[in-house]
XYZ file of C-alpha atoms in Angstrom:
696
model
C 54.423 54.241 102.046
C 51.106 52.051 102.628
C 50.403 54.108 105.351
C 50.673 57.153 103.333
C 48.447 56.068 100.428
C 45.640 55.170 103.199
C 45.461 58.964 103.994
C 42.782 61.334 102.333
C 43.996 62.861 99.104
C 44.184 66.435 100.311
C 46.114 65.232 103.564
C 47.959 62.991 101.742
C 49.272 66.052 99.557
C 50.271 67.906 102.691
C 52.357 65.401 104.006
C 54.185 64.763 100.442
C 54.774 68.118 100.421
C 56.663 68.069 103.918
C 58.640 65.422 103.031
C 59.571 66.885 100.099
C 60.613 70.531 101.599
C 62.402 68.375 104.341
C 64.308 66.526 101.249
C 64.899 69.789 99.631
C 66.108 71.095 103.087
C 68.787 68.161 103.275
C 69.965 68.710 100.138
C 70.753 72.016 100.717
C 72.085 71.346 103.993
C 74.740 68.539 102.574
C 75.447 71.019 99.779
C 78.066 73.257 101.266
C 79.289 71.308 104.718
C 82.353 73.172 106.777
C 85.388 71.788 108.754
C 84.569 75.257 110.767
C 87.393 74.650 113.882
C 90.374 72.695 114.398
C 89.932 69.111 114.637
C 86.386 69.558 113.209
C 84.090 70.287 116.284
C 84.661 71.469 119.713
C 84.236 68.164 121.250
C 87.378 66.915 119.413
C 85.963 63.943 118.060
C 87.237 64.741 114.711
C 84.052 62.995 113.444
C 82.070 63.504 110.110
C 78.631 62.349 108.571
C 79.572 63.564 105.143
C 79.073 60.279 103.096
C 79.765 61.329 99.578
C 83.165 59.184 100.027
C 82.152 55.668 100.678
C 84.267 52.504 101.441
C 82.734 51.513 97.949
C 84.091 53.990 95.931
C 87.244 55.224 98.176
C 89.480 53.944 95.795
C 88.261 56.558 93.193
C 89.601 59.692 95.289
C 92.135 61.914 92.760
C 93.806 65.277 93.686
C 91.321 67.569 93.314
C 93.966 70.307 93.747
C 97.319 71.189 95.539
C 98.520 74.343 96.945
C 102.286 74.884 97.240
C 103.394 77.592 99.828
C 107.100 77.536 98.996
C 107.791 78.136 102.535
C 109.573 74.977 103.305
C 113.072 75.472 104.800
C 115.673 72.606 106.369
C 114.001 70.896 109.578
C 110.432 73.224 108.969
C 106.968 71.424 109.913
C 103.833 72.644 109.166
C 101.242 70.337 111.307
C 98.056 72.521 110.441
C 94.304 71.344 110.342
C 92.864 73.533 107.942
C 89.865 75.336 108.761
C 87.011 75.568 105.904
C 83.828 77.971 106.087
C 81.900 78.998 103.350
C 83.800 77.783 101.116
C 86.913 79.053 102.149
C 89.791 77.176 103.663
C 92.052 78.921 106.264
C 95.567 77.660 107.160
C 99.142 78.627 107.926
C 102.639 77.816 106.130
C 106.201 76.356 107.404
C 107.052 80.094 107.827
C 103.682 81.087 109.436
C 101.933 82.807 106.938
C 98.190 82.602 106.891
C 96.236 82.166 103.774
C 92.704 82.132 102.569
C 91.859 79.800 99.538
C 88.990 78.814 97.233
C 88.246 75.344 99.334
C 87.270 74.202 95.665
C 90.240 74.841 93.358
C 92.853 75.737 95.642
C 93.557 79.602 94.329
C 94.872 81.858 96.956
C 92.747 84.295 98.176
C 94.966 86.318 100.452
C 97.868 85.952 102.708
C 99.429 87.674 105.527
C 103.031 87.463 106.653
C 103.670 88.018 109.876
C 107.572 87.909 109.288
C 106.987 90.960 107.296
C 108.684 89.161 104.234
C 111.722 88.503 106.875
C 112.915 85.039 106.705
C 111.667 83.180 110.240
C 114.108 82.942 112.754
C 114.000 79.405 113.541
C 111.315 76.614 113.358
C 107.917 76.959 114.905
C 105.272 74.167 114.825
C 101.639 75.517 114.524
C 98.568 73.528 114.215
C 96.170 76.129 112.913
C 93.910 79.066 113.111
C 90.574 80.083 114.751
C 87.678 81.669 112.408
C 84.867 83.506 114.109
C 82.671 86.408 112.988
C 84.508 88.643 111.050
C 87.921 87.199 112.121
C 91.095 84.882 111.873
C 92.687 84.262 115.037
C 96.406 82.946 115.117
C 99.292 83.091 117.133
C 103.030 83.762 116.004
C 105.263 83.243 118.620
C 104.082 85.790 121.536
C 101.393 87.652 119.170
C 97.984 86.550 119.144
C 96.716 88.140 115.870
C 92.939 89.439 114.585
C 92.932 89.526 110.584
C 90.104 90.604 108.926
C 88.584 87.551 107.425
C 87.998 89.000 104.036
C 91.673 90.759 103.594
C 93.555 89.179 105.592
C 94.840 92.530 107.054
C 95.032 93.171 111.031
C 92.044 94.575 112.779
C 93.907 97.358 114.546
C 91.131 97.953 117.015
C 91.685 94.366 118.296
C 94.884 94.603 121.497
C 98.054 96.674 120.246
C 97.124 97.809 116.609
C 96.047 93.930 115.872
C 97.789 91.549 118.521
C 98.024 91.159 121.858
C 101.397 90.294 123.761
C 100.625 86.460 125.273
C 103.428 87.596 127.650
C 101.576 89.867 129.452
C 99.397 88.923 132.320
C 101.302 85.869 133.828
C 102.696 87.734 136.915
C 106.284 88.097 135.171
C 108.297 90.127 133.605
C 107.307 90.355 129.885
C 110.666 90.590 128.859
C 111.806 87.662 130.385
C 109.488 85.402 128.999
C 108.852 82.892 125.749
C 105.144 82.156 125.272
C 103.091 81.116 122.281
C 100.683 79.054 121.087
C 100.482 75.978 118.615
C 97.499 74.889 118.981
C 94.154 76.978 118.532
C 91.539 77.331 121.226
C 87.759 77.496 120.972
C 85.132 80.378 120.918
C 82.727 80.758 123.497
C 80.495 83.706 124.762
C 82.670 86.154 122.511
C 85.727 84.791 124.470
C 88.803 83.149 122.679
C 89.926 80.039 125.637
C 93.625 78.879 124.696
C 96.188 77.250 126.664
C 100.150 78.233 125.438
C 103.230 76.792 124.658
C 105.980 77.531 126.892
C 109.778 75.871 127.398
C 110.586 72.949 128.984
C 113.565 74.073 130.389
C 113.933 76.970 132.928
C 113.467 80.199 132.465
C 109.949 79.279 131.907
C 106.621 80.704 132.156
C 103.534 79.235 133.903
C 101.033 77.358 131.608
C 97.915 79.864 132.411
C 94.471 79.102 130.764
C 93.520 82.245 129.258
C 90.241 84.002 127.935
C 90.569 87.193 125.815
C 87.818 88.949 124.248
C 87.489 88.150 120.615
C 86.228 91.850 119.791
C 89.015 93.705 122.103
C 92.142 91.216 122.791
C 91.591 92.045 126.553
C 91.908 89.346 129.086
C 88.697 88.479 130.416
C 89.763 85.295 132.895
C 92.712 83.215 133.793
C 93.261 80.059 135.478
C 96.715 79.688 137.313
C 97.900 75.900 136.448
C 100.852 76.540 139.093
C 98.414 77.740 141.815
C 99.327 81.019 143.768
C 99.010 81.629 147.492
C 95.443 80.518 148.857
C 94.302 78.705 146.006
C 93.405 75.086 145.880
C 97.310 72.952 145.163
C 99.333 75.525 146.092
C 100.527 73.057 149.057
C 101.616 70.663 146.197
C 104.560 73.178 145.239
C 107.361 74.701 147.356
C 106.020 77.986 148.627
C 107.672 80.459 145.766
C 107.194 78.218 142.977
C 104.509 80.238 141.612
C 106.815 83.047 141.112
C 109.545 81.347 139.161
C 108.518 77.376 138.273
C 106.942 77.094 134.552
C 105.065 74.509 132.490
C 101.852 72.830 133.051
C 100.510 74.163 130.112
C 97.754 72.986 127.763
C 99.857 72.812 124.573
C 97.917 70.504 123.081
C 94.712 72.446 122.454
C 91.088 73.307 124.508
C 88.077 71.156 124.337
C 84.405 72.492 124.803
C 81.028 71.335 125.789
C 79.105 74.714 125.396
C 75.656 72.995 126.640
C 77.325 72.577 129.844
C 79.316 76.219 129.473
C 82.470 73.543 130.027
C 85.934 73.613 129.191
C 88.474 70.559 129.136
C 92.283 71.007 129.325
C 95.164 68.586 129.363
C 98.106 69.621 130.835
C 101.875 69.162 130.481
C 104.593 68.624 132.841
C 106.367 71.287 135.002
C 109.540 72.301 133.747
C 112.331 71.557 133.914
C 111.543 67.982 132.572
C 113.687 65.421 133.654
C 114.757 66.885 137.779
C 112.095 68.008 140.488
C 114.236 68.912 143.504
C 113.307 72.404 142.854
C 109.848 71.729 142.853
C 109.140 69.085 145.393
C 105.454 67.915 145.829
C 102.899 66.304 143.369
C 102.746 69.808 141.552
C 99.525 70.485 140.754
C 97.867 71.152 138.115
C 100.981 69.633 135.671
C 100.021 66.520 133.508
C 95.916 66.907 134.722
C 92.677 66.968 133.055
C 91.068 69.885 133.968
C 87.359 71.102 133.843
C 86.866 74.817 133.911
C 83.736 77.310 134.354
C 84.004 78.680 130.783
C 82.103 81.669 131.502
C 84.678 82.471 134.527
C 87.566 80.274 134.368
C 86.648 78.956 138.095
C 87.881 75.110 138.588
C 85.220 72.654 138.540
C 87.442 69.232 138.812
C 90.494 67.751 138.251
C 92.328 64.836 138.280
C 95.881 64.263 138.048
C 97.016 61.522 135.690
C 100.908 61.797 136.939
C 102.337 63.497 140.196
C 105.846 64.805 140.043
C 106.223 63.820 136.576
C 110.138 63.259 136.131
C 109.902 61.846 132.339
C 108.252 64.585 130.082
C 105.221 62.698 129.828
C 102.720 65.603 128.941
C 99.394 64.535 128.123
C 99.613 64.763 124.529
C 96.466 65.657 123.262
C 93.329 67.660 124.147
C 90.346 65.514 125.855
C 87.710 64.451 123.816
C 84.407 64.439 124.680
C 82.560 61.140 124.519
C 79.218 59.301 125.521
C 79.370 55.805 126.701
C 77.291 52.976 127.841
C 78.162 51.767 131.190
C 75.516 49.852 133.420
C 72.794 50.089 130.688
C 73.241 53.749 130.851
C 74.585 56.623 128.496
C 76.957 58.427 130.722
C 78.598 61.940 129.081
C 82.088 61.500 129.535
C 85.907 62.483 128.718
C 88.315 60.660 127.086
C 92.148 61.166 127.976
C 94.977 59.519 126.008
C 98.344 59.451 127.207
C 102.107 59.135 126.315
C 102.022 55.951 128.176
C 99.626 54.229 125.971
C 96.381 54.386 128.393
C 93.136 55.862 128.062
C 91.435 57.516 130.972
C 87.600 57.736 130.879
C 86.287 60.131 133.455
C 82.656 61.471 133.993
C 82.389 64.546 132.208
C 80.404 66.344 135.076
C 82.405 65.027 138.380
C 86.008 63.981 137.041
C 85.448 60.323 138.602
C 86.810 57.292 136.315
C 84.243 55.684 134.610
C 86.645 52.157 134.847
C 88.579 50.677 137.935
C 92.012 52.399 138.725
C 94.847 51.397 141.016
C 98.024 52.766 142.479
C 101.641 51.423 141.644
C 104.553 51.557 143.491
C 107.186 53.514 142.014
C 110.953 53.811 141.959
C 112.655 56.362 143.939
C 114.651 59.183 142.568
C 118.409 58.769 142.453
C 119.561 62.094 142.259
C 120.050 64.470 145.322
C 117.605 66.835 146.450
C 114.640 65.043 144.306
C 111.937 63.345 145.817
C 109.499 60.820 143.092
C 105.992 60.178 144.023
C 105.413 56.999 146.091
C 102.817 55.834 143.853
C 101.249 56.545 140.420
C 97.511 55.892 139.030
C 96.703 53.636 136.248
C 93.673 52.510 134.608
C 92.510 48.806 134.669
C 90.606 49.139 131.182
C 90.753 49.664 128.513
C 94.186 48.094 128.427
C 97.180 49.968 127.125
C 97.619 50.144 123.746
C 101.409 50.514 123.815
C 103.837 48.281 124.929
C 104.802 49.005 128.704
C 107.768 47.511 129.486
C 111.227 47.112 127.564
C 113.498 43.867 128.427
C 115.936 42.179 126.287
C 113.579 40.032 124.118
C 112.231 43.438 122.957
C 115.576 44.554 121.444
C 115.715 44.570 117.474
C 116.780 41.601 115.487
C 116.843 43.056 112.294
C 120.466 42.375 111.429
C 123.183 40.909 113.664
C 124.611 44.217 114.078
C 121.471 46.023 114.593
C 121.029 43.796 117.811
C 124.689 44.178 118.906
C 124.203 47.938 118.910
C 120.874 47.884 120.699
C 122.250 45.299 123.118
C 125.391 47.072 124.211
C 122.874 50.604 125.234
C 120.494 48.569 126.496
C 123.097 46.975 128.978
C 124.978 50.266 128.961
C 121.485 52.606 130.210
C 120.404 49.273 132.480
C 116.637 50.483 132.978
C 114.459 47.950 134.969
C 111.031 49.607 135.321
C 109.314 52.291 133.195
C 109.163 54.568 135.529
C 112.774 54.494 136.456
C 113.659 58.116 137.159
C 116.334 60.059 135.215
C 119.981 59.409 136.587
C 123.399 60.261 135.819
C 124.012 56.394 134.480
C 121.315 56.958 131.937
C 117.751 55.234 131.701
C 115.341 54.184 128.887
C 112.053 55.558 128.756
C 109.713 53.429 126.897
C 106.935 54.293 126.399
C 109.015 57.391 125.061
C 108.277 61.112 125.120
C 106.352 60.932 121.680
C 104.308 58.181 123.097
C 102.186 56.379 122.877
C 99.684 58.868 122.235
C 100.717 62.043 120.380
C 99.294 65.491 119.929
C 96.769 64.365 116.989
C 94.609 62.962 119.578
C 92.147 60.265 118.953
C 89.093 60.086 116.660
C 85.903 59.039 118.120
C 82.674 57.061 116.697
C 79.725 58.091 119.044
C 77.602 55.286 116.894
C 79.507 52.411 118.267
C 81.570 53.603 121.144
C 85.162 53.117 119.381
C 87.827 55.208 119.868
C 90.805 55.357 117.225
C 94.000 56.208 118.392
C 97.829 56.172 116.563
C 100.528 55.573 118.713
C 104.337 55.500 118.626
C 106.465 52.785 119.679
C 109.827 54.194 120.403
C 111.815 54.294 122.932
C 113.942 57.350 123.967
C 117.868 57.248 125.715
C 118.292 59.796 128.784
C 121.532 60.562 130.837
C 121.865 63.454 132.700
C 125.015 65.140 134.230
C 125.700 67.385 137.008
C 125.802 71.137 135.906
C 129.198 72.033 136.607
C 130.075 73.524 133.051
C 132.271 76.628 132.353
C 131.404 76.731 128.818
C 128.357 79.085 128.227
C 127.160 76.644 125.347
C 127.238 73.685 127.607
C 125.398 75.395 130.305
C 122.597 76.936 128.310
C 121.884 75.035 124.909
C 123.843 71.319 125.289
C 120.880 69.756 127.072
C 118.715 69.980 123.934
C 121.129 70.801 120.729
C 123.742 68.173 122.537
C 127.298 68.658 123.134
C 128.236 68.399 119.481
C 125.959 70.886 118.472
C 124.303 68.197 116.351
C 120.988 68.341 117.178
C 118.328 65.636 118.531
C 114.833 64.555 117.598
C 113.970 67.379 120.117
C 115.892 70.469 118.706
C 117.621 71.234 115.721
C 121.641 71.120 114.757
C 123.538 74.055 115.108
C 126.164 73.000 112.723
C 126.567 76.178 110.319
C 123.955 78.192 111.990
C 125.716 80.879 110.600
C 124.579 79.860 106.785
C 121.076 80.114 107.559
C 120.654 82.700 110.246
C 122.376 86.109 110.528
C 124.267 87.277 113.960
C 121.243 89.619 114.980
C 118.914 86.608 114.131
C 120.773 84.306 116.355
C 120.850 86.876 119.001
C 117.433 87.788 118.599
C 116.006 83.996 119.252
C 118.460 83.701 122.558
C 117.098 86.515 124.209
C 113.621 86.029 123.236
C 113.376 82.194 123.060
C 111.072 80.291 120.613
C 108.440 78.020 121.298
C 109.921 75.148 123.885
C 113.106 77.328 123.810
C 113.529 79.294 126.691
C 114.166 83.322 126.758
C 117.638 84.055 127.961
C 117.639 87.526 127.775
C 116.992 87.576 131.464
C 119.515 84.914 132.763
C 122.304 86.073 130.151
C 123.810 89.808 130.283
C 124.706 91.206 126.783
C 128.322 90.645 126.760
C 127.325 86.441 127.336
C 124.956 86.691 124.561
C 127.721 88.106 122.361
C 129.992 85.533 123.497
C 127.249 82.785 122.983
C 126.839 83.937 119.186
C 130.429 83.905 118.801
C 131.025 80.359 119.881
C 128.185 79.133 117.502
C 129.365 80.911 114.489
C 133.432 80.289 115.198
C 133.587 77.185 117.392
C 135.536 79.604 120.108
C 134.136 80.090 123.491
C 135.621 83.545 124.640
C 133.560 83.601 127.862
C 133.825 81.363 130.905
C 131.517 83.838 133.174
C 128.886 80.656 134.115
C 127.744 80.436 137.659
C 125.611 77.984 139.530
C 122.037 77.750 137.938
C 120.019 80.284 139.340
C 116.677 78.438 138.959
C 118.438 75.822 141.669
C 118.883 72.777 138.646
C 122.020 71.125 139.232
C 121.975 68.807 136.444
C 121.474 69.214 132.699
C 120.806 66.700 129.837
C 124.065 64.823 128.646
C 122.219 63.115 125.965
C 118.780 63.004 125.227
C 117.478 61.307 121.947
C 115.015 58.315 120.447
C 116.785 54.706 120.801
C 118.216 53.688 117.624
C 120.313 50.884 116.278
C 123.661 51.276 113.850
C 121.365 52.233 110.620
C 119.079 54.761 112.327
C 116.048 52.602 112.642
C 114.491 52.094 115.830
C 116.225 49.345 118.239
C 113.743 47.592 119.317
C 111.132 44.901 117.256
C 108.175 46.432 115.773
C 105.895 47.183 115.329
C 107.229 50.872 115.576
C 103.957 52.600 115.141
C 100.668 51.405 115.500
C 96.284 52.543 114.642
C 94.260 51.283 117.353
C 90.361 50.302 117.829
C 89.333 50.924 121.518
C 85.647 50.055 122.561
C 85.108 52.597 125.319
C 81.735 50.574 126.517
C 83.311 47.597 127.008
C 86.913 48.603 127.837
C 88.261 46.603 125.448
C 90.718 47.250 122.424
C 88.661 45.644 118.997
C 91.807 45.867 116.242
C 95.150 46.940 116.446
C 97.425 47.248 113.280
C 100.786 48.078 112.215
C 100.651 51.840 110.673
C 103.145 52.830 108.321
C 106.556 51.515 107.026
C 109.921 52.666 105.845
C 110.116 52.532 102.300
C 114.105 51.064 102.144
C 112.954 48.321 104.278
C 109.709 47.720 102.472
C 112.094 47.434 99.150
C 114.108 44.819 100.897
C 110.768 42.787 101.893
C 110.440 44.008 105.380
C 106.699 45.388 105.387
C 104.305 46.696 107.729
C 107.288 47.646 110.485
C 104.776 50.898 111.436
C 106.829 54.141 111.859
C 106.535 57.087 114.102
C 103.436 59.151 113.290
C 102.195 62.559 114.423
C 98.684 63.800 113.489
C 95.208 62.675 113.911
C 92.380 60.555 112.060
C 89.026 61.262 110.886
C 86.576 58.801 111.295
C 83.478 58.727 109.262
C 79.626 57.807 109.755
C 79.856 55.608 106.931
C 82.612 53.218 107.724
C 86.272 55.065 106.992
C 89.002 56.207 109.091
C 91.195 58.800 107.219
C 94.777 59.287 108.454
C 97.917 60.475 107.142
C 100.689 61.300 109.938
C 103.289 58.624 109.154
C 106.782 60.200 109.309
C 108.740 58.015 106.510
C 106.159 56.629 103.463
C 104.556 60.201 102.561
C 101.308 58.433 102.669
C 97.506 59.042 103.464
C 95.313 56.293 103.805
C 91.875 55.224 104.254
C 91.251 52.354 106.564
C 87.535 50.271 106.878
C 86.615 51.420 110.284
C 85.634 48.093 111.499
C 88.669 46.209 110.877
C 91.416 48.304 110.179
C 92.032 46.968 106.907
C 93.667 49.330 104.244
C 90.663 50.307 101.797
C 93.079 53.278 99.866
C 96.087 55.446 100.026
C 97.725 58.081 98.394
C 101.661 59.155 97.739
C 102.316 62.992 99.100
C 104.947 65.627 98.571
C 105.726 65.164 102.308
C 104.854 63.448 104.987
C 101.015 64.738 106.246
C 102.218 65.139 109.936
C 98.911 66.836 110.644
C 95.318 65.985 111.143
C 93.197 65.794 107.628
C 89.842 67.937 107.204
C 86.601 66.951 105.236
C 84.361 68.960 103.778
C 81.733 69.779 100.954
C 81.473 72.579 98.378
C 79.041 72.963 95.859
C 77.573 69.323 96.478
C 81.331 67.850 96.303
C 83.323 66.274 99.493
C 86.778 66.908 99.747
C 89.592 65.238 102.087
C 92.457 68.006 102.382
C 95.671 67.218 104.212
C 98.884 69.480 105.117
C 102.336 67.988 103.605
C 105.192 69.687 105.958
C 107.357 66.710 106.907
C 110.390 67.271 108.711
C 110.118 65.094 111.702
C 112.860 63.023 112.999
C 115.092 63.736 110.371
C 112.419 63.349 107.487
C 112.490 65.955 104.623
C 110.438 69.099 104.806
C 107.643 70.155 102.518
C 105.219 72.891 102.230
C 102.106 71.785 100.075
C 98.394 71.143 100.744
C 96.796 68.445 98.626
C 92.928 68.089 98.643
C 91.274 64.904 97.264
C 87.799 64.002 95.823
C 86.070 61.450 93.741
C 87.145 61.292 90.232
C 83.385 60.787 89.023
C 80.664 62.207 91.099
């Protein structure tokens, strides 16, 4: 100010005018602020500079509006992170209707129903849409749609009268594939670059990364995650694997560095998850972080986190682009969380780890024909954000009966090592198949270098048996839905499925598959499908036409579910879910707190146990961390990002198993969350809730 006063009057007035103009521009810029893509930005940092809501006034947040989709059904989920552009919010419902709302009021502007009014045939997990130019791009099963942003009607010049078939172009017969996409892709240079969701059992499709022309829907490039002959990594699979193997898919999304014209993906395991005798080798590019040229799809580098995965330990979230300080210098990097609770920090240009790693010897495979990797790679820093070893001392002591039930299963399954391979006696996977880290992914604060990760602390039970079934249901369905048809944490119950679905709808799902469920149309003949439907409706198995597995998998799941005590609570000691702040500059965990609780236990005085949680956080420049995610207490919370202390929470109509969005319309900052519930037995919902300050 003193320097300004010393200027000549004419010059001083010019400077003042410039400063006022800059301030006015800033005010206009902050009057409306979008949440333009899934996760808020293409780097997946979940970071915002919006500052109307502060640590001081966050307690004044109140419900600003709600949107009731009325689309929830038993077991449905809604994991959408809404996109907000120019005051319009775009999202999806549990039945995968796409809608546009006035982002300030929640008033519906339009809706599009890909089911054409018919009820959905099964639950489908979906996390959002892409809005670019004049169109909204979204996935429904195998269809990639382009909708008019103003009206919600399909754009007929896109693909086949408004949609593209994701099953095409994979080098396999289209009718034998189940391919969808649960997570939105990114847009670069007129292309939608995306991964896919494919079955985790065979038959399965390959997880190719693909780029589609935003205007025409034409395929611009494709990267084979299961290498073809002559491509690097081909030697890490059996010679014909590229023709029949599946998985190695980037189901959790795609990350974009537009300045470098690079895209980054994190892939899952190869199918079938728990036996690899038919896919001997390291199985590149499964369980890998891959950097591709966004223009061409050519590989720039890769880093395989887990070789020959036998534990369904997909890389659970998209990579996060970070800048860290190492050796006194800023380094652009990629941070990748894992289901085992580790963070790999890789140089963005080369893929080289920034922290030391080590190779550790692994137990040998025990099932005939399989061969586990001799070693696996682990980062030495940062330390794991989840427990790594389950011992007798870790079993629950909540009650004597709970401890006895947990101890019985612990001794029966007899796991000694976190990487004990699957077997026919049974094993306990800990961390389990739902993490550690989960699909919501981390939030990153570029000012402090802190990575915020919500984590699950749940053990899982797995037992395999020889595939010698004579029952069509046992041979094809029991691995996921259980021998008793009651379902597991990974697949819904089929008891009374005839009440919920018609005979024709059940047959359609069996033939075409859905999400992670394989399409059996090519493996089962028409009579077998009819007989299987008859069994599901009546309990009478009228066919014994079951032969050897056509994909060379001689085992199936006999049991696969969360390790629970006699009352259905986790069979290990709390915390059962945590929220963690990890310093990526120093490679240290700055704080970790239990995250969530069970209302029935809290009512008995058993508080802060943590719960399983799904969905990510938003971190704000001015000190807040917003997250819902917890499965059973139906709450959204604001934490002090420096300490992990809860500053505010609110009750939701169902669990917010999604990542929230924050945006500004007409000078008002909003926080919105999709309340879909439905995870692990929790009740389902179909409501969006937006919060804003009560007085501005």
